[in-house]
Amino acid sequence: MRSDAALALAITALVLFLLANFSPLMAIDVGGRGQSVRLGSGVAGLADHDLAPLAVFVLAISILAPLGRVVALGYVLFRLRGAGRPHHLAPVLRFAERMRPWAMLDVFLIGALIALTKLHDLAAINIGVGLWALGLLVVALAAFDMTADRRALWDQVSPPHRLSKQPSPGSWLGCRECGLVQPLASHCTRCRARLHQRKPQSVHRCAALVVTGLVLYLPANLYPVLTVISFGRGTTATIIGGVSELMTGSDWPLAVIVFGASVAVPLLKLVGLGSLLLSTRLRWRRRLADRTRLYRLIELVSRWSSVDIFVTALLTALVTLGNLATVEPGLGILAFGAVVFVTMLATESFDPRLIWDAAGANHV
Ligand SMILES: [Zn+2]
């Protein structure tokens, strides 16, 4: 019953996804000249301005990852209705799980609403069917995540085996992909993922990525993220400049969101992960649970720092009215995109179990 509802929600999400892709999200009208954008327009807008790496990143997190995840999960749910359990269902489900942190349509929706607010003073704006479809899509995906029980899904794809003998402490291992607890081996017996007691090279990889993020954080904040050109005059805006601009109007709730997403979250990731690495290295034994909670918080909010990337991508694609008004992305947004990407990888590569290992609280 539950999986029927999940399948219905996956199909609904697919239909809404097509609608959001092929109907305009919003359109502007300045002095009789108009322009509209769809879900993928931001990707094209960034690519047109020689920001191909950022365009690829936006394509991945706003289209490929959410679409791939829904199609993969819908397929698994559909095949589970039949009698057979084909072997390829496990890798398909694993693929869907890997796409999960990178699927950011909810963040995109907030980005679209901020872009709308920013354009309010500049031009007449019409909200299109695509934006309503995107809103409903985000709701459908949230309902889908609440309905589809991932643990039950894995059990249906391949039921866990009963262990023949009780393993000794320290020889148990939980698979990071499907969650199955099993005796130590090179590969998971259920999903065939490689098994590691701890994420490989966790501290080194995370430290290298945090340092890279810190280095990129400077140009991300010093260079303009976008330039508004109107009647031959250009005004540039940095990330902080964009926040203070929103602050001066009546849009302070949006200013708080943009400040949180673009300034506070990247800093929390860099400083937070840095402090976790340092405290693990120094083998601190205090506040183990608090530090684990800090990691979970970083994991939870990490993706929200993409908001400004979506805002810039949409504005770049929408405001292309020649001399009248044009928005061009700046180098700052490329560096900022790199900060988001690198810090997401850093968050993923840190293994919070190392906090407990370093304090001698684990049997490893
Ligand atoms: Zn597994």
mmCIF file with all atom_site columns, N, CA and C and ligand atoms in Angstrom, residues 94 154 174-180 182 187-195, ligand 1:
data_model
loop_
_atom_site.group_PDB
_atom_site.id
_atom_site.type_symbol
_atom_site.label_atom_id
_atom_site.label_alt_id
_atom_site.label_comp_id
_atom_site.label_asym_id
_atom_site.label_entity_id
_atom_site.label_seq_id
_atom_site.pdbx_PDB_ins_code
_atom_site.Cartn_x
_atom_site.Cartn_y
_atom_site.Cartn_z
_atom_site.occupancy
_atom_site.B_iso_or_equiv
_atom_site.pdbx_formal_charge
_atom_site.auth_seq_id
_atom_site.auth_comp_id
_atom_site.auth_asym_id
_atom_site.auth_atom_id
_atom_site.pdbx_PDB_model_num
ATOM   1  N  N  . ARG A 1 94  ? 21.133 1.974  -5.315 1.00 0.00 ? 94  ARG A N  1
ATOM   2  C  CA . ARG A 1 94  ? 22.362 2.610  -4.807 1.00 0.00 ? 94  ARG A CA 1
ATOM   3  C  C  . ARG A 1 94  ? 22.619 3.930  -5.524 1.00 0.00 ? 94  ARG A C  1
ATOM   4  N  N  . TRP A 1 154 ? 15.183 -1.386 0.681  1.00 0.00 ? 154 TRP A N  1
ATOM   5  C  CA . TRP A 1 154 ? 16.360 -2.255 0.575  1.00 0.00 ? 154 TRP A CA 1
ATOM   6  C  C  . TRP A 1 154 ? 16.009 -3.684 0.958  1.00 0.00 ? 154 TRP A C  1
ATOM   7  N  N  . GLY A 1 174 ? 28.696 -1.952 9.224  1.00 0.00 ? 174 GLY A N  1
ATOM   8  C  CA . GLY A 1 174 ? 27.461 -1.484 8.596  1.00 0.00 ? 174 GLY A CA 1
ATOM   9  C  C  . GLY A 1 174 ? 27.783 -0.940 7.215  1.00 0.00 ? 174 GLY A C  1
ATOM   10 N  N  . CYS A 1 175 ? 27.029 -1.368 6.173  1.00 0.00 ? 175 CYS A N  1
ATOM   11 C  CA . CYS A 1 175 ? 27.268 -0.870 4.817  1.00 0.00 ? 175 CYS A CA 1
ATOM   12 C  C  . CYS A 1 175 ? 26.772 0.575  4.737  1.00 0.00 ? 175 CYS A C  1
ATOM   13 N  N  . ARG A 1 176 ? 27.614 1.471  4.222  1.00 0.00 ? 176 ARG A N  1
ATOM   14 C  CA . ARG A 1 176 ? 27.243 2.885  4.148  1.00 0.00 ? 176 ARG A CA 1
ATOM   15 C  C  . ARG A 1 176 ? 26.138 3.134  3.116  1.00 0.00 ? 176 ARG A C  1
ATOM   16 N  N  . GLU A 1 177 ? 26.019 2.219  2.150  1.00 0.00 ? 177 GLU A N  1
ATOM   17 C  CA . GLU A 1 177 ? 25.062 2.437  1.065  1.00 0.00 ? 177 GLU A CA 1
ATOM   18 C  C  . GLU A 1 177 ? 23.665 1.918  1.425  1.00 0.00 ? 177 GLU A C  1
ATOM   19 N  N  . CYS A 1 178 ? 23.602 0.635  1.876  1.00 0.00 ? 178 CYS A N  1
ATOM   20 C  CA . CYS A 1 178 ? 22.285 0.055  2.098  1.00 0.00 ? 178 CYS A CA 1
ATOM   21 C  C  . CYS A 1 178 ? 21.976 -0.147 3.582  1.00 0.00 ? 178 CYS A C  1
ATOM   22 N  N  . GLY A 1 179 ? 22.969 0.089  4.457  1.00 0.00 ? 179 GLY A N  1
ATOM   23 C  CA . GLY A 1 179 ? 22.727 0.022  5.891  1.00 0.00 ? 179 GLY A CA 1
ATOM   24 C  C  . GLY A 1 179 ? 22.808 -1.368 6.490  1.00 0.00 ? 179 GLY A C  1
ATOM   25 N  N  . LEU A 1 180 ? 23.021 -2.416 5.661  1.00 0.00 ? 180 LEU A N  1
ATOM   26 C  CA . LEU A 1 180 ? 23.044 -3.785 6.183  1.00 0.00 ? 180 LEU A CA 1
ATOM   27 C  C  . LEU A 1 180 ? 24.255 -4.005 7.088  1.00 0.00 ? 180 LEU A C  1
ATOM   28 N  N  . GLN A 1 182 ? 26.820 -6.503 8.754  1.00 0.00 ? 182 GLN A N  1
ATOM   29 C  CA . GLN A 1 182 ? 27.297 -7.811 8.322  1.00 0.00 ? 182 GLN A CA 1
ATOM   30 C  C  . GLN A 1 182 ? 28.724 -8.049 8.813  1.00 0.00 ? 182 GLN A C  1
ATOM   31 N  N  . HIS A 1 187 ? 33.248 -6.617 0.086  1.00 0.00 ? 187 HIS A N  1
ATOM   32 C  CA . HIS A 1 187 ? 32.061 -6.026 -0.542 1.00 0.00 ? 187 HIS A CA 1
ATOM   33 C  C  . HIS A 1 187 ? 30.806 -6.383 0.237  1.00 0.00 ? 187 HIS A C  1
ATOM   34 N  N  . CYS A 1 188 ? 29.803 -5.501 0.139  1.00 0.00 ? 188 CYS A N  1
ATOM   35 C  CA . CYS A 1 188 ? 28.526 -5.741 0.815  1.00 0.00 ? 188 CYS A CA 1
ATOM   36 C  C  . CYS A 1 188 ? 27.817 -6.929 0.165  1.00 0.00 ? 188 CYS A C  1
ATOM   37 N  N  . THR A 1 189 ? 27.267 -7.817 1.006  1.00 0.00 ? 189 THR A N  1
ATOM   38 C  CA . THR A 1 189 ? 26.603 -9.000 0.451  1.00 0.00 ? 189 THR A CA 1
ATOM   39 C  C  . THR A 1 189 ? 25.284 -8.628 -0.234 1.00 0.00 ? 189 THR A C  1
ATOM   40 N  N  . ARG A 1 190 ? 24.739 -7.470 0.105  1.00 0.00 ? 190 ARG A N  1
ATOM   41 C  CA . ARG A 1 190 ? 23.441 -7.099 -0.467 1.00 0.00 ? 190 ARG A CA 1
ATOM   42 C  C  . ARG A 1 190 ? 23.574 -6.184 -1.684 1.00 0.00 ? 190 ARG A C  1
ATOM   43 N  N  . CYS A 1 191 ? 24.323 -5.061 -1.546 1.00 0.00 ? 191 CYS A N  1
ATOM   44 C  CA . CYS A 1 191 ? 24.340 -4.080 -2.646 1.00 0.00 ? 191 CYS A CA 1
ATOM   45 C  C  . CYS A 1 191 ? 25.656 -4.086 -3.412 1.00 0.00 ? 191 CYS A C  1
ATOM   46 N  N  . ARG A 1 192 ? 26.617 -4.914 -2.995 1.00 0.00 ? 192 ARG A N  1
ATOM   47 C  CA . ARG A 1 192 ? 27.916 -5.072 -3.659 1.00 0.00 ? 192 ARG A CA 1
ATOM   48 C  C  . ARG A 1 192 ? 28.799 -3.824 -3.576 1.00 0.00 ? 192 ARG A C  1
ATOM   49 N  N  . ALA A 1 193 ? 28.439 -2.858 -2.739 1.00 0.00 ? 193 ALA A N  1
ATOM   50 C  CA . ALA A 1 193 ? 29.303 -1.683 -2.568 1.00 0.00 ? 193 ALA A CA 1
ATOM   51 C  C  . ALA A 1 193 ? 30.557 -2.117 -1.815 1.00 0.00 ? 193 ALA A C  1
ATOM   52 N  N  . ARG A 1 194 ? 31.687 -1.412 -2.047 1.00 0.00 ? 194 ARG A N  1
ATOM   53 C  CA . ARG A 1 194 ? 32.913 -1.716 -1.289 1.00 0.00 ? 194 ARG A CA 1
ATOM   54 C  C  . ARG A 1 194 ? 32.694 -1.366 0.177  1.00 0.00 ? 194 ARG A C  1
ATOM   55 N  N  . LEU A 1 195 ? 33.163 -2.239 1.060  1.00 0.00 ? 195 LEU A N  1
ATOM   56 C  CA . LEU A 1 195 ? 32.989 -1.971 2.489  1.00 0.00 ? 195 LEU A CA 1
ATOM   57 C  C  . LEU A 1 195 ? 34.286 -1.436 3.079  1.00 0.00 ? 195 LEU A C  1
HETATM 58 ZN ZN . ZN  B 2 .   ? 25.236 -2.543 1.073  1.00 0.00 ? 1   ZN  B ZN 1
#
